[in-house]
Amino acid sequence: MAVNSAELIEIINLIAHDIQENKDFLTELDSAIGDADHGINMSKGFKAVTEKISTMADKDCGSILKTVGMTLVSTVGGASGPLYGTAFMRAGQAIGAKKQLGFDDLSILLDAALEGIKMRGKAQKGEKTIIDALEPAVEVLKSSQVDTKLMNAAVKAAKEGVEYTKGIIAKKGRASYLGERSLGHQDPGATSCYIMLSAVYKAISH
Ligand code: ADP
Ligand code: MG
């Protein structure tokens, strides 16, 4: 994998596209255990992102990722804005001024994103959040030399993480107000995280 700045923008646009396609689904998930806005929040954030990064093909990958993060923080009102925003900003910091990304960078930036979300949201695995999808994926990527196959395995681990959220009680965010009534529902944020990781896999594997 060798992804330059223009290709990184294409990957982010693909993430935006897939989020848009799943807008109603994510909102439906959030209507069961939250306030029915996760799809709306994510779609609004990524629409702004697409616009903002459209002129950044000559910038380095770190600056592009940081811009994604800052745009999410400033346009998304819900909890997911600052969380995903911090994730992209941390990823951008970890990558720095590189103008080309390889498989190793994928692991580095997703690990930094995970740490950013954990720092910001103070959540850990098993609390029915984004972490339940992202951490298993990052663990897979850290387990061996990253290639397309390992990224596929990471996406599968994220999907299993989403399934896992159905059987646990929410401990963070709005869904935590429901206590045991959050059982049986899949977490919207874990789901959007899986959608984003699959978009990355689709982009790098074609
Ligand atoms: P809000 O809860 O403010 O309406 P969203 O609906 O956009 O924001 O996002 C909800 C999602 O945010 C949840 O499904 C959950 O995955 C994620 N989330 C909430 N709090 C945390 C946290 N502390 N750490 C990680 N993820 C969290
Ligand atoms: Mg919500």
mmCIF file of N, CA and C and ligand atoms in Angstrom, residues 30 33-39 41-42 76-81 83-84 117-118 120-123 128-131 172-175 187-191, ligand 1:
data_model
loop_
_atom_site.group_PDB
_atom_site.id
_atom_site.type_symbol
_atom_site.label_atom_id
_atom_site.label_comp_id
_atom_site.label_asym_id
_atom_site.label_seq_id
_atom_site.Cartn_x
_atom_site.Cartn_y
_atom_site.Cartn_z
ATOM 1 N N ASP A 30 -29.435 4.550 17.040
ATOM 2 C CA ASP A 30 -29.363 5.521 18.128
ATOM 3 C C ASP A 30 -30.748 5.836 18.686
ATOM 4 N N ILE A 33 -31.340 3.338 21.706
ATOM 5 C CA ILE A 33 -30.649 3.486 22.999
ATOM 6 C C ILE A 33 -30.074 4.890 23.226
ATOM 7 N N GLY A 34 -30.425 5.825 22.345
ATOM 8 C CA GLY A 34 -29.889 7.181 22.499
ATOM 9 C C GLY A 34 -30.941 8.208 22.134
ATOM 10 N N ASP A 35 -30.524 9.207 21.383
ATOM 11 C CA ASP A 35 -31.448 10.284 21.040
ATOM 12 C C ASP A 35 -31.657 10.427 19.528
ATOM 13 N N ALA A 36 -31.435 9.331 18.811
ATOM 14 C CA ALA A 36 -31.757 9.275 17.378
ATOM 15 C C ALA A 36 -31.052 10.332 16.529
ATOM 16 N N ASP A 37 -29.781 10.560 16.804
ATOM 17 C CA ASP A 37 -29.085 11.546 15.962
ATOM 18 C C ASP A 37 -27.709 11.085 15.463
ATOM 19 N N HIS A 38 -27.302 9.855 15.750
ATOM 20 C CA HIS A 38 -25.931 9.488 15.390
ATOM 21 C C HIS A 38 -25.676 9.560 13.875
ATOM 22 N N GLY A 39 -26.638 9.051 13.086
ATOM 23 C CA GLY A 39 -26.495 9.127 11.622
ATOM 24 C C GLY A 39 -26.481 10.565 11.146
ATOM 25 N N ASN A 41 -25.621 13.232 12.915
ATOM 26 C CA ASN A 41 -24.352 13.832 13.355
ATOM 27 C C ASN A 41 -23.193 13.467 12.426
ATOM 28 N N MET A 42 -23.058 12.169 12.163
ATOM 29 C CA MET A 42 -21.927 11.692 11.363
ATOM 30 C C MET A 42 -22.015 12.199 9.923
ATOM 31 N N VAL A 76 -19.903 18.686 14.605
ATOM 32 C CA VAL A 76 -20.783 17.672 15.194
ATOM 33 C C VAL A 76 -21.089 18.024 16.653
ATOM 34 N N GLY A 77 -22.368 18.158 16.954
ATOM 35 C CA GLY A 77 -22.778 18.528 18.301
ATOM 36 C C GLY A 77 -22.685 17.383 19.293
ATOM 37 N N GLY A 78 -22.987 16.162 18.860
ATOM 38 C CA GLY A 78 -23.057 15.002 19.768
ATOM 39 C C GLY A 78 -21.704 14.561 20.294
ATOM 40 N N ALA A 79 -21.735 13.590 21.174
ATOM 41 C CA ALA A 79 -20.523 13.035 21.780
ATOM 42 C C ALA A 79 -19.559 12.507 20.718
ATOM 43 N N SER A 80 -20.112 11.987 19.638
ATOM 44 C CA SER A 80 -19.265 11.369 18.618
ATOM 45 C C SER A 80 -18.346 12.384 17.929
ATOM 46 N N GLY A 81 -18.733 13.660 17.881
ATOM 47 C CA GLY A 81 -17.910 14.678 17.210
ATOM 48 C C GLY A 81 -16.545 14.850 17.860
ATOM 49 N N LEU A 83 -15.166 12.879 19.973
ATOM 50 C CA LEU A 83 -14.470 11.577 20.059
ATOM 51 C C LEU A 83 -13.795 11.231 18.731
ATOM 52 N N TYR A 84 -14.551 11.199 17.651
ATOM 53 C CA TYR A 84 -13.944 10.920 16.349
ATOM 54 C C TYR A 84 -13.001 12.055 15.940
ATOM 55 N N ILE A 117 -9.376 8.441 21.450
ATOM 56 C CA ILE A 117 -10.771 8.243 21.875
ATOM 57 C C ILE A 117 -10.818 7.819 23.343
ATOM 58 N N LYS A 118 -9.887 6.971 23.724
ATOM 59 C CA LYS A 118 -9.843 6.512 25.130
ATOM 60 C C LYS A 118 -9.531 7.668 26.074
ATOM 61 N N ARG A 120 -10.051 10.879 25.500
ATOM 62 C CA ARG A 120 -11.152 11.850 25.478
ATOM 63 C C ARG A 120 -12.413 11.333 26.197
ATOM 64 N N GLY A 121 -12.748 10.047 25.945
ATOM 65 C CA GLY A 121 -14.026 9.522 26.442
ATOM 66 C C GLY A 121 -13.908 8.685 27.703
ATOM 67 N N LYS A 122 -12.675 8.411 28.111
ATOM 68 C CA LYS A 122 -12.419 7.618 29.330
ATOM 69 C C LYS A 122 -13.174 6.282 29.328
ATOM 70 N N ALA A 123 -13.347 5.706 28.162
ATOM 71 C CA ALA A 123 -14.038 4.410 28.084
ATOM 72 C C ALA A 123 -13.021 3.309 27.834
ATOM 73 N N LYS A 128 -19.771 -0.706 25.737
ATOM 74 C CA LYS A 128 -20.727 -0.454 24.652
ATOM 75 C C LYS A 128 -20.466 0.888 23.973
ATOM 76 N N THR A 129 -19.266 1.046 23.447
ATOM 77 C CA THR A 129 -18.911 2.290 22.741
ATOM 78 C C THR A 129 -18.103 1.954 21.477
ATOM 79 N N ILE A 130 -17.639 3.011 20.841
ATOM 80 C CA ILE A 130 -16.739 2.931 19.683
ATOM 81 C C ILE A 130 -15.561 1.987 19.965
ATOM 82 N N ILE A 131 -15.069 2.029 21.205
ATOM 83 C CA ILE A 131 -13.895 1.235 21.596
ATOM 84 C C ILE A 131 -14.099 -0.269 21.321
ATOM 85 N N LYS A 172 -21.181 4.192 29.170
ATOM 86 C CA LYS A 172 -20.772 5.560 28.821
ATOM 87 C C LYS A 172 -21.804 6.188 27.875
ATOM 88 N N GLY A 173 -21.858 7.489 27.894
ATOM 89 C CA GLY A 173 -22.735 8.197 26.957
ATOM 90 C C GLY A 173 -24.205 8.065 27.327
ATOM 91 N N ARG A 174 -25.063 8.570 26.444
ATOM 92 C CA ARG A 174 -26.512 8.588 26.697
ATOM 93 C C ARG A 174 -27.099 7.215 26.960
ATOM 94 N N ALA A 175 -26.604 6.198 26.234
ATOM 95 C CA ALA A 175 -27.168 4.848 26.374
ATOM 96 C C ALA A 175 -27.009 4.316 27.795
ATOM 97 N N ASP A 187 -24.496 -1.077 19.428
ATOM 98 C CA ASP A 187 -24.103 0.307 19.681
ATOM 99 C C ASP A 187 -23.907 1.093 18.382
ATOM 100 N N PRO A 188 -24.525 2.262 18.278
ATOM 101 C CA PRO A 188 -24.395 3.076 17.066
ATOM 102 C C PRO A 188 -22.940 3.477 16.772
ATOM 103 N N GLY A 189 -22.222 3.909 17.801
ATOM 104 C CA GLY A 189 -20.841 4.365 17.580
ATOM 105 C C GLY A 189 -19.911 3.228 17.159
ATOM 106 N N ALA A 190 -20.081 2.058 17.767
ATOM 107 C CA ALA A 190 -19.276 0.904 17.343
ATOM 108 C C ALA A 190 -19.591 0.584 15.887
ATOM 109 N N THR A 191 -20.858 0.760 15.518
ATOM 110 C CA THR A 191 -21.282 0.462 14.148
ATOM 111 C C THR A 191 -20.673 1.449 13.153
HETATM 112 P P1 ADP B 1 -24.786 11.664 21.531
HETATM 113 O O1 ADP B 1 -24.681 10.466 22.427
HETATM 114 O O2 ADP B 1 -24.258 12.895 22.172
HETATM 115 O O3 ADP B 1 -26.153 11.828 20.943
HETATM 116 P P2 ADP B 1 -23.952 10.373 19.080
HETATM 117 O O4 ADP B 1 -25.339 9.864 19.023
HETATM 118 O O5 ADP B 1 -23.460 11.021 17.828
HETATM 119 O O6 ADP B 1 -23.778 11.382 20.292
HETATM 120 O O7 ADP B 1 -22.940 9.199 19.417
HETATM 121 C C1 ADP B 1 -23.291 8.148 20.277
HETATM 122 C C2 ADP B 1 -22.167 7.147 20.315
HETATM 123 O O8 ADP B 1 -21.018 7.726 20.914
HETATM 124 C C3 ADP B 1 -22.452 5.916 21.147
HETATM 125 O O9 ADP B 1 -23.134 4.936 20.406
HETATM 126 C C4 ADP B 1 -21.079 5.463 21.594
HETATM 127 O O10 ADP B 1 -20.533 4.511 20.710
HETATM 128 C C5 ADP B 1 -20.236 6.701 21.487
HETATM 129 N N1 ADP B 1 -19.776 7.133 22.799
HETATM 130 C C6 ADP B 1 -20.469 7.807 23.743
HETATM 131 N N2 ADP B 1 -19.702 8.052 24.807
HETATM 132 C C7 ADP B 1 -18.475 7.499 24.550
HETATM 133 C C8 ADP B 1 -17.237 7.427 25.257
HETATM 134 N N3 ADP B 1 -17.092 7.982 26.466
HETATM 135 N N4 ADP B 1 -16.199 6.774 24.665
HETATM 136 C C9 ADP B 1 -16.331 6.227 23.445
HETATM 137 N N5 ADP B 1 -17.468 6.267 22.721
HETATM 138 C C10 ADP B 1 -18.533 6.901 23.261
#
